[in-house]
Coordinates of C-alpha atoms in Angstrom, one line a residue:
Chain P
M734 CA 98.6 95.4 12.0
S735 CA 101.3 98.1 12.3
E736 CA 103.6 95.3 13.6
F737 CA 103.1 93.5 10.3
F738 CA 104.1 96.5 8.3
H739 CA 107.2 97.0 10.6
M740 CA 108.4 93.6 9.2
G741 CA 110.8 93.2 12.2
G742 CA 112.8 96.2 11.4
Y743 CA 113.3 95.3 7.7
A744 CA 110.2 97.2 6.5
F745 CA 112.2 99.5 4.2
Y746 CA 113.9 96.4 2.4
V747 CA 111.0 94.2 2.2
W748 CA 108.5 96.8 0.9
T749 CA 110.9 98.4 -1.5
A750 CA 111.6 95.0 -3.0
Y751 CA 107.8 94.2 -3.3
G752 CA 107.1 97.7 -4.5
M753 CA 109.8 97.3 -7.2
A754 CA 108.3 94.0 -8.2
F755 CA 104.8 95.5 -8.5
A756 CA 106.2 98.3 -10.5
I757 CA 108.1 96.2 -13.0
L758 CA 105.3 93.7 -13.4
L759 CA 102.9 96.7 -14.0
I760 CA 105.2 98.2 -16.6
N761 CA 105.3 94.8 -18.4
V762 CA 101.6 94.9 -18.6
V763 CA 101.1 98.6 -19.5
V764 CA 103.7 98.6 -22.3
P765 CA 101.7 96.2 -24.6
I766 CA 98.6 98.0 -23.8
V767 CA 99.9 101.3 -24.8
R768 CA 101.4 99.7 -27.9
R769 CA 97.9 98.4 -28.8
Q770 CA 96.2 101.8 -28.5
R771 CA 98.9 103.5 -30.6
L772 CA 98.9 100.8 -33.3
L773 CA 95.1 100.7 -33.6
R774 CA 95.0 104.5 -33.8
D775 CA 97.6 104.5 -36.6
L776 CA 96.0 101.7 -38.4
R777 CA 92.5 103.4 -38.3
R778 CA 94.0 106.7 -39.4
M779 CA 95.7 105.0 -42.3
K780 CA 92.5 103.2 -43.2
S781 CA 90.5 106.3 -43.2
R782 CA 92.9 108.1 -45.4
K783 CA 92.7 105.2 -47.8
T784 CA 89.0 105.0 -48.2
P785 CA 87.8 108.6 -48.9
Chain B
M283 CA 142.4 74.9 -47.5
T284 CA 143.3 77.1 -50.4
A285 CA 140.4 79.5 -49.6
F286 CA 141.9 79.9 -46.1
T287 CA 145.5 80.5 -47.3
T288 CA 144.5 82.9 -50.2
I289 CA 142.3 85.0 -47.9
F290 CA 144.8 85.0 -45.2
R291 CA 147.7 86.1 -47.5
R292 CA 145.4 88.7 -49.1
D293 CA 144.5 90.3 -45.8
I294 CA 148.1 90.1 -44.4
K295 CA 149.3 91.9 -47.6
L296 CA 146.5 94.5 -47.2
A297 CA 147.4 95.0 -43.7
L298 CA 151.1 95.5 -44.5
R299 CA 150.3 98.0 -47.2
H300 CA 148.6 100.3 -44.6
R301 CA 151.4 99.9 -42.0
S302 CA 150.2 102.9 -40.1
E303 CA 147.0 101.1 -39.3
L304 CA 149.0 98.3 -37.8
I305 CA 150.4 100.7 -35.2
N306 CA 147.1 101.9 -33.9
P307 CA 146.1 99.0 -31.6
L308 CA 149.8 98.9 -30.3
A309 CA 149.7 102.6 -29.6
F310 CA 146.3 102.3 -27.9
F311 CA 147.6 99.5 -25.8
V312 CA 150.7 101.5 -24.6
I313 CA 148.7 104.5 -23.9
V314 CA 146.0 102.8 -22.0
V315 CA 148.5 100.9 -19.9
S316 CA 150.4 104.0 -19.1
L317 CA 147.3 105.7 -18.0
F318 CA 147.1 103.5 -14.9
P319 CA 150.2 104.6 -13.2
L320 CA 149.3 108.1 -13.9
G321 CA 145.8 107.5 -12.5
L322 CA 147.1 105.6 -9.5
S323 CA 150.4 106.1 -7.8
A324 CA 153.8 105.3 -9.2
D325 CA 154.9 103.0 -6.2
S326 CA 155.6 99.6 -7.5
R327 CA 153.6 97.6 -5.0
T328 CA 150.2 98.9 -6.0
L329 CA 151.2 98.9 -9.6
L330 CA 152.2 95.1 -9.4
Q331 CA 149.0 94.2 -7.8
L332 CA 147.1 95.7 -10.6
A333 CA 149.4 94.9 -13.4
P334 CA 147.7 91.6 -14.6
A335 CA 144.3 93.3 -14.8
V336 CA 145.7 96.4 -16.5
L337 CA 147.6 94.3 -19.1
W338 CA 144.7 92.1 -19.9
I339 CA 142.0 94.7 -19.9
S340 CA 144.1 96.9 -22.1
A341 CA 144.8 94.1 -24.6
L342 CA 141.2 93.1 -24.6
L343 CA 140.1 96.6 -25.5
A344 CA 142.8 97.2 -28.0
T345 CA 141.7 93.9 -29.8
M346 CA 138.0 94.9 -29.6
L347 CA 138.7 98.3 -31.0
S348 CA 140.5 96.9 -34.0
L349 CA 137.9 94.3 -34.8
E350 CA 136.1 96.7 -37.2
S351 CA 139.0 96.2 -39.7
I352 CA 138.1 92.6 -40.3
F353 CA 135.1 93.3 -42.5
R354 CA 134.8 97.0 -42.6
S355 CA 137.0 97.8 -45.7
D356 CA 135.7 94.6 -47.6
Y357 CA 132.1 95.7 -46.8
E358 CA 132.5 99.2 -48.2
D359 CA 134.0 98.0 -51.5
G360 CA 131.5 95.3 -51.9
S361 CA 134.1 92.4 -52.0
L362 CA 132.6 91.0 -48.7
E363 CA 129.4 90.2 -50.7
Q364 CA 131.4 88.5 -53.4
L365 CA 133.1 86.4 -50.7
V366 CA 129.9 85.5 -49.0
L367 CA 128.5 84.5 -52.4
S368 CA 131.6 82.5 -53.5
D369 CA 131.1 78.7 -53.5
H370 CA 134.1 78.3 -51.1
P371 CA 132.9 77.4 -47.5
L372 CA 132.3 80.7 -45.9
F373 CA 133.6 79.6 -42.5
L374 CA 137.0 79.0 -44.1
I375 CA 137.1 82.5 -45.5
V376 CA 136.0 83.9 -42.1
L377 CA 138.7 81.9 -40.4
G378 CA 141.3 83.2 -42.9
K379 CA 140.3 86.8 -42.2
V380 CA 140.2 86.3 -38.4
T381 CA 143.6 84.7 -38.4
A382 CA 145.0 87.6 -40.4
H383 CA 143.5 90.0 -38.0
W384 CA 144.9 88.1 -35.0
C385 CA 148.4 88.1 -36.7
T386 CA 148.2 91.9 -37.2
T387 CA 146.8 92.8 -33.7
G388 CA 146.6 90.0 -31.1
L389 CA 150.0 88.5 -31.9
L390 CA 151.7 92.0 -31.8
L391 CA 150.0 93.0 -28.6
T392 CA 151.3 89.7 -27.0
L393 CA 154.7 90.2 -28.3
M394 CA 154.7 93.8 -26.8
S395 CA 153.2 92.9 -23.5
P396 CA 156.5 91.9 -21.7
A397 CA 157.9 95.3 -22.3
L398 CA 154.9 97.0 -21.0
A399 CA 154.7 94.6 -18.0
I400 CA 158.2 95.6 -16.9
S401 CA 157.0 99.1 -16.7
L402 CA 154.5 98.1 -14.3
A403 CA 157.1 96.5 -12.0
F404 CA 156.2 93.1 -13.3
P405 CA 158.7 90.4 -12.0
P406 CA 160.6 89.2 -15.1
Q407 CA 160.5 85.5 -14.1
N408 CA 156.7 85.5 -14.5
L409 CA 156.6 87.1 -18.0
D410 CA 156.3 83.7 -19.6
I411 CA 152.9 83.0 -18.0
L412 CA 151.8 86.5 -19.2
V413 CA 152.7 85.7 -22.7
W414 CA 151.2 82.3 -22.7
T415 CA 147.9 83.5 -21.4
L416 CA 147.8 86.3 -24.1
L417 CA 148.8 83.8 -26.7
L418 CA 145.9 81.6 -25.9
G419 CA 143.5 84.5 -25.1
T420 CA 143.9 86.9 -28.0
P421 CA 142.8 84.5 -30.8
T422 CA 139.7 83.7 -28.8
L423 CA 139.1 87.4 -28.4
S424 CA 139.4 87.8 -32.2
L425 CA 137.2 84.8 -32.9
I426 CA 134.4 85.9 -30.6
G427 CA 134.8 89.5 -31.7
S428 CA 134.3 88.5 -35.4
I429 CA 130.8 87.3 -34.6
G430 CA 130.0 90.8 -33.1
V431 CA 131.5 92.7 -36.0
A432 CA 129.7 90.5 -38.6
L433 CA 126.4 91.3 -36.7
T434 CA 127.1 95.1 -36.8
V435 CA 129.0 95.5 -40.1
G436 CA 126.0 96.8 -42.0
L437 CA 125.2 99.5 -39.4
R438 CA 126.7 103.0 -39.6
R439 CA 127.6 103.6 -36.1
G440 CA 128.3 100.0 -34.9
G441 CA 131.2 100.8 -32.6
I442 CA 129.6 101.2 -29.1
L443 CA 127.1 98.6 -30.1
L444 CA 129.9 96.2 -30.9
A445 CA 131.3 96.7 -27.3
L446 CA 128.0 96.1 -25.8
L447 CA 127.4 92.9 -27.8
I448 CA 130.8 91.1 -27.2
L449 CA 132.3 92.5 -23.9
P450 CA 129.9 90.1 -21.8
L451 CA 131.2 87.3 -24.1
Y452 CA 134.8 88.3 -23.2
I453 CA 134.3 88.0 -19.5
P454 CA 135.3 84.3 -19.0
I455 CA 138.6 84.9 -21.0
L456 CA 139.4 87.9 -18.9
I457 CA 138.7 86.0 -15.7
F458 CA 140.9 83.0 -16.5
G459 CA 143.6 85.1 -18.2
A460 CA 144.0 87.8 -15.5
S461 CA 143.9 85.4 -12.6
A462 CA 146.5 83.1 -14.2
V463 CA 148.9 85.9 -14.4
D464 CA 148.0 87.2 -11.0
M465 CA 148.4 83.8 -9.3
S466 CA 151.6 83.1 -11.2
I467 CA 153.1 86.2 -9.5
D468 CA 152.1 84.7 -6.2
G469 CA 154.1 81.6 -7.2
L470 CA 150.9 79.4 -7.4
D471 CA 150.3 76.8 -10.0
V472 CA 148.3 78.1 -13.0
A473 CA 147.9 75.0 -15.0
G474 CA 144.1 75.0 -14.5
Q475 CA 143.6 78.5 -15.9
L476 CA 145.8 77.7 -19.0
Y477 CA 143.9 74.6 -19.7
L478 CA 140.6 76.5 -19.5
L479 CA 142.0 79.2 -21.7
A480 CA 143.0 76.6 -24.2
A481 CA 139.6 75.0 -23.9
L482 CA 137.8 78.4 -24.7
F483 CA 140.2 78.8 -27.6
V484 CA 139.4 75.5 -29.2
L485 CA 135.6 76.0 -28.5
S486 CA 135.6 79.4 -30.2
L487 CA 137.8 78.2 -32.9
T488 CA 135.4 75.6 -33.9
L489 CA 132.1 77.3 -33.3
A490 CA 132.7 81.1 -33.9
P491 CA 133.4 80.9 -37.7
F492 CA 130.0 79.2 -38.3
A493 CA 128.2 81.9 -36.2
T494 CA 130.2 84.6 -38.0
S495 CA 129.2 83.2 -41.4
A496 CA 125.5 82.9 -40.4
A497 CA 125.7 86.5 -39.1
L498 CA 127.2 87.6 -42.4
R499 CA 124.6 85.9 -44.4
V500 CA 121.9 87.6 -42.4
T501 CA 123.3 91.2 -42.3
L502 CA 124.3 91.2 -46.0
E503 CA 121.1 90.1 -47.3
Chain N
M851 CA 100.4 64.3 -37.3
R852 CA 97.4 66.1 -35.6
L853 CA 99.9 67.8 -33.3
F854 CA 102.0 69.0 -36.3
R855 CA 98.8 70.4 -37.9
F856 CA 97.9 72.2 -34.7
F857 CA 101.4 73.9 -34.7
H858 CA 101.3 74.5 -38.3
R859 CA 97.8 76.3 -37.9
F860 CA 98.9 78.0 -34.7
A861 CA 102.0 79.4 -36.6
S862 CA 99.9 81.2 -39.0
P863 CA 99.8 84.9 -37.8
R864 CA 96.0 85.1 -38.1
E865 CA 95.3 82.1 -36.1
F866 CA 97.9 83.0 -33.5
F867 CA 96.3 86.4 -33.0
R868 CA 92.9 84.9 -32.5
I869 CA 94.0 81.9 -30.2
A870 CA 96.4 84.1 -28.2
G871 CA 93.5 86.6 -27.8
S872 CA 91.2 84.0 -26.5
M873 CA 93.9 82.5 -24.0
I874 CA 95.0 85.8 -22.5
P875 CA 92.0 86.5 -20.2
W876 CA 92.1 83.0 -18.7
L877 CA 95.9 83.0 -18.2
A878 CA 95.7 86.5 -16.7
A879 CA 93.0 85.4 -14.3
T880 CA 95.1 82.4 -13.2
T881 CA 98.1 84.5 -12.8
L882 CA 96.4 87.1 -10.7
L883 CA 94.9 84.4 -8.5
L884 CA 98.2 82.6 -8.0
L885 CA 100.0 85.8 -7.2
L886 CA 97.4 86.8 -4.5
I887 CA 97.8 83.3 -3.0
G888 CA 101.5 83.4 -3.2
L889 CA 101.7 86.8 -1.7
Y890 CA 99.4 85.9 1.1
L891 CA 101.2 82.7 2.1
G892 CA 104.6 84.4 1.7
L893 CA 103.8 87.6 3.6
F894 CA 101.3 86.3 6.3
V895 CA 101.5 82.7 6.8
A896 CA 105.3 81.7 6.4
P897 CA 107.0 82.1 9.7
P898 CA 110.0 84.5 10.2
D899 CA 113.3 82.9 9.4
Y900 CA 115.3 82.0 12.6
Q901 CA 118.4 83.8 11.3
Q902 CA 117.2 86.6 9.0
G903 CA 113.9 87.3 10.7
E904 CA 111.5 89.0 8.2
S905 CA 114.0 90.1 5.6
Y906 CA 114.0 86.7 4.0
R907 CA 110.5 87.4 2.6
I908 CA 112.2 89.1 -0.3
M909 CA 113.2 85.5 -1.4
F910 CA 109.6 85.1 -2.6
I911 CA 110.3 87.6 -5.4
H912 CA 114.0 87.4 -5.8
V913 CA 114.3 83.6 -6.5
P914 CA 111.3 83.4 -8.9
S915 CA 112.5 86.4 -10.9
A916 CA 116.1 85.0 -11.0
W917 CA 114.7 81.6 -12.3
M918 CA 112.6 83.6 -14.8
S919 CA 115.4 85.6 -16.1
L920 CA 117.3 82.4 -17.1
F921 CA 114.2 80.7 -18.4
V922 CA 113.1 83.5 -20.6
Y923 CA 116.6 83.7 -22.1
M924 CA 116.4 79.9 -22.9
V925 CA 112.9 80.4 -24.6
M926 CA 114.3 83.6 -26.4
A927 CA 117.3 81.5 -27.8
G928 CA 115.1 78.5 -28.6
T929 CA 112.5 80.4 -30.5
A930 CA 115.2 82.4 -32.3
A931 CA 116.8 79.1 -33.4
I932 CA 113.4 77.8 -34.6
G933 CA 112.9 81.0 -36.4
L934 CA 116.2 80.9 -38.1
I935 CA 116.3 77.2 -39.0
W936 CA 112.6 76.7 -40.2
R937 CA 112.1 80.4 -41.0
I938 CA 109.0 80.9 -39.0
K939 CA 108.2 84.5 -38.6
L940 CA 106.1 84.0 -35.5
A941 CA 109.1 82.3 -33.7
H942 CA 111.2 85.5 -34.3
V943 CA 108.3 87.5 -33.0
I944 CA 108.0 85.5 -29.8
A945 CA 111.9 85.6 -29.3
M946 CA 112.1 89.4 -29.7
S947 CA 109.1 90.0 -27.5
S948 CA 110.6 87.8 -24.8
A949 CA 113.8 89.9 -24.6
P950 CA 112.4 93.0 -22.8
I951 CA 110.4 90.8 -20.4
G952 CA 113.5 88.8 -19.6
A953 CA 115.6 91.9 -19.0
S954 CA 112.9 93.2 -16.7
F955 CA 113.0 89.9 -14.7
T956 CA 116.7 90.2 -14.5
F957 CA 116.6 93.7 -13.4
L958 CA 114.1 92.8 -10.8
A959 CA 116.3 89.9 -9.6
L960 CA 119.2 92.3 -9.3
V961 CA 117.4 94.9 -7.4
T962 CA 115.7 92.5 -5.0
G963 CA 119.0 90.7 -4.6
S964 CA 120.7 93.9 -3.6
L965 CA 117.8 94.8 -1.3
W966 CA 118.1 91.5 0.4
G967 CA 121.8 91.6 0.6
K968 CA 122.0 94.9 2.3
P969 CA 120.6 93.8 5.7
M970 CA 122.5 90.6 5.5
W971 CA 125.9 91.5 4.1
G972 CA 125.7 95.2 5.0
A973 CA 126.4 96.3 1.4
W974 CA 124.1 97.3 -1.4
W975 CA 126.1 95.5 -3.9
V976 CA 128.4 92.4 -3.3
W977 CA 130.3 90.5 -6.0
D978 CA 128.6 87.4 -5.1
A979 CA 128.8 84.7 -7.8
R980 CA 125.1 84.6 -8.5
L981 CA 124.4 88.4 -8.4
T982 CA 127.5 88.9 -10.7
S983 CA 126.3 86.3 -13.3
E984 CA 122.8 87.8 -13.1
L985 CA 124.3 91.2 -13.9
I986 CA 126.1 89.7 -17.0
L987 CA 122.9 88.1 -18.0
L988 CA 121.3 91.6 -18.0
F989 CA 124.1 92.8 -20.3
L990 CA 123.4 89.9 -22.7
Y991 CA 119.8 90.9 -22.7
L992 CA 120.6 94.6 -23.4
G993 CA 123.0 93.4 -26.1
V994 CA 120.2 91.5 -27.9
M995 CA 117.6 94.3 -27.5
A996 CA 120.2 97.0 -28.7
L997 CA 121.0 95.0 -31.9
Y998 CA 117.4 94.3 -32.5
A999 CA 116.7 98.2 -32.3
A1000 CA 119.8 99.0 -34.4
F1001 CA 118.4 97.7 -37.7
E1002 CA 115.7 99.5 -39.7
E1003 CA 114.5 96.5 -41.5
R1004 CA 112.5 94.3 -39.1
R1005 CA 113.4 91.0 -40.7
T1006 CA 117.2 91.4 -40.5
A1007 CA 116.8 92.8 -37.0
Q1008 CA 115.1 89.7 -35.9
R1009 CA 117.5 87.3 -37.4
A1010 CA 120.7 89.1 -36.4
A1011 CA 119.4 89.5 -32.8
G1012 CA 118.4 85.9 -32.9
I1013 CA 122.0 84.7 -33.7
L1014 CA 123.3 86.9 -30.9
A1015 CA 120.7 85.2 -28.5
I1016 CA 121.9 81.8 -29.7
V1017 CA 125.6 82.8 -29.2
G1018 CA 124.6 84.2 -25.9
V1019 CA 122.9 81.1 -24.7
I1020 CA 126.1 79.0 -25.3
N1021 CA 128.0 81.5 -23.3
V1022 CA 125.5 81.6 -20.3
P1023 CA 126.8 78.4 -18.7
I1024 CA 130.5 79.3 -19.5
I1025 CA 130.0 82.7 -17.9
H1026 CA 128.2 81.3 -14.9
Y1027 CA 130.9 78.7 -14.1
S1028 CA 133.8 81.1 -14.7
V1029 CA 132.2 83.7 -12.4
M1030 CA 131.5 80.9 -9.8
W1031 CA 135.2 79.9 -10.1
W1032 CA 136.3 83.6 -10.0
N1033 CA 134.2 84.2 -6.9
T1034 CA 135.5 81.3 -4.9
L1035 CA 138.9 82.4 -5.8
H1036 CA 138.7 85.8 -4.2
Q1037 CA 136.1 85.6 -1.5
G1038 CA 136.1 81.9 -0.7
P1039 CA 132.7 80.2 -0.8
T1040 CA 130.4 82.8 0.7
V1041 CA 128.0 81.1 3.1
T1042 CA 125.1 80.7 0.6
K1043 CA 122.1 81.7 2.9
F1044 CA 119.9 82.2 -0.1
D1045 CA 118.8 78.7 -0.9
A1046 CA 118.7 77.2 2.6
P1047 CA 119.3 73.4 2.2
S1048 CA 116.2 72.2 3.9
I1049 CA 113.6 74.8 3.2
H1050 CA 110.6 74.6 5.5
P1051 CA 107.4 73.6 3.6
S1052 CA 105.6 76.7 4.8
M1053 CA 108.3 78.6 3.0
L1054 CA 108.6 76.4 0.1
A1055 CA 104.9 76.6 -0.9
P1056 CA 104.7 80.4 -1.5
L1057 CA 108.1 80.1 -3.4
L1058 CA 106.7 77.5 -5.7
I1059 CA 103.3 79.3 -6.2
M1060 CA 105.2 82.6 -6.9
S1061 CA 107.4 80.8 -9.4
V1062 CA 104.4 79.4 -11.2
A1063 CA 102.6 82.7 -11.0
F1064 CA 105.7 84.4 -12.6
M1065 CA 105.8 81.9 -15.4
L1066 CA 102.2 82.4 -16.2
F1067 CA 102.6 86.2 -16.0
Y1068 CA 105.4 85.8 -18.6
A1069 CA 103.1 83.9 -20.8
V1070 CA 100.4 86.5 -20.6
V1071 CA 102.6 89.5 -21.2
L1072 CA 104.5 87.7 -24.0
L1073 CA 101.3 86.8 -25.7
M1074 CA 100.0 90.4 -25.4
R1075 CA 103.3 91.8 -27.0
A1076 CA 103.5 89.2 -29.6
R1077 CA 99.9 89.7 -30.7
W1078 CA 100.3 93.4 -31.4
E1079 CA 103.7 92.7 -33.0
V1080 CA 102.0 90.2 -35.4
L1081 CA 99.2 92.7 -36.1
D1082 CA 101.8 95.5 -36.7
Q1083 CA 103.7 93.1 -39.2
E1084 CA 100.6 91.9 -41.0
Q1085 CA 98.9 95.2 -41.2
R1086 CA 98.6 95.1 -45.0
S1087 CA 96.7 91.8 -45.0
N1088 CA 92.9 91.8 -45.1
W1089 CA 92.3 89.9 -41.8
V1090 CA 93.6 92.9 -40.1
D1091 CA 91.1 95.2 -41.9
D1092 CA 88.4 92.7 -40.9
Y1093 CA 89.6 92.9 -37.2
L1094 CA 89.5 96.7 -37.3
E1095 CA 86.1 96.7 -38.9
Q1096 CA 84.9 94.3 -36.3
L1097 CA 86.4 96.5 -33.5
S1098 CA 84.8 99.8 -34.4
P1099 CA 82.2 99.6 -37.2

């Protein structure tokens, strides 16, 4: 199994590449979710202020 | 064509009235070009190797920094909106303004470039190619730049943003222009680059004014 | 006519919000599945390359993200054009939501390209024609995003950035060929080891699967971004209040 992670000596390059890919894909997913939370919170706060 | 000529003549007259502003791009061009020998070494071999790139990049930056003047003053006194609303075809008006801008910057830079080239140990017999590439390149730079400046005219600090928008679009012109001069120094045939520069010029001459007009209509709404 | 009616209905913000909402889970599940299959095939099943050994496995990320960076730019310019010509707000929303996603794919392609180039060419950055035009494509994306962010009023921002995207898409092929021309001028045609001419099926399968997975991933993330952008834009309309009601009575 450790041989697999060794990647024929290129472990650093391959795993950094896959790590970066995972990070960037994750960021692309997290950003809209964070946007959703913030937006809903603001809208609820605005609504609660409008209806006493 | 009257719209074109009237706008063109008006802008030229305006530019001549502020003669000091005419000097700025030229002064910038001279200063930037003379930075390189100071930054590098004065021996002519290295200078000559870099001369095409230095001349072309400095001319490109000088043109870009002077693009603001195409619409800025008209935008501030409101006449730009009148021009956009006038029933003359907007792209003709834009073409007139861009040509006026080229005559007051690009053309002057081109006429000055041989003198600066000599200071970079440029072989005199290749000066014609340098002037030809700049003559074909600088109008294209003004045309493409006019799109960027039309997009950022409404913004307060549009300067850096303008550079970010149009420098990527300048890259093909720089590639063909600088390499034409470089290869002409080595005595190679440069017809290919000149044709491509001419093609880029014609392409931007036909398309850019429409893009600029669309941009003006959007940003001035 | 039925298709037009569908698009017309789809283009209304309320409908888009609902339909996109229902599509996202399915798309996300398929994307995840394909990603796992692609990774498994790419990392475990595909044999090492006779020349590059294991380092070529970076290809399974580098090539799809490079393709996606170009594809997303085309979608961005296309939807921006639709937005400008037929004045469909949703098209602008999709165009401007695509920009950051495309930029992230371009950045990923650059990073993985440099990581792949290091063992092969011995340098972190080589002015290879493809990497250079990928870098310029990143500048084009940054330009569109910067212009979009520079305007306060959202509608002007969308339309101005849309025009820049269209101007950019005309320049993409010009920039690509001028960089190709420039590259062959200076370095001579570098041996393009990236797209090996006859790619072994066991290597081609993960590549295609990963490409489809990236495509679906783009669709999912785009719909997510666009949904909340639409909700933000339409916050005064009553269907948004209903949605909020329904969310937390």
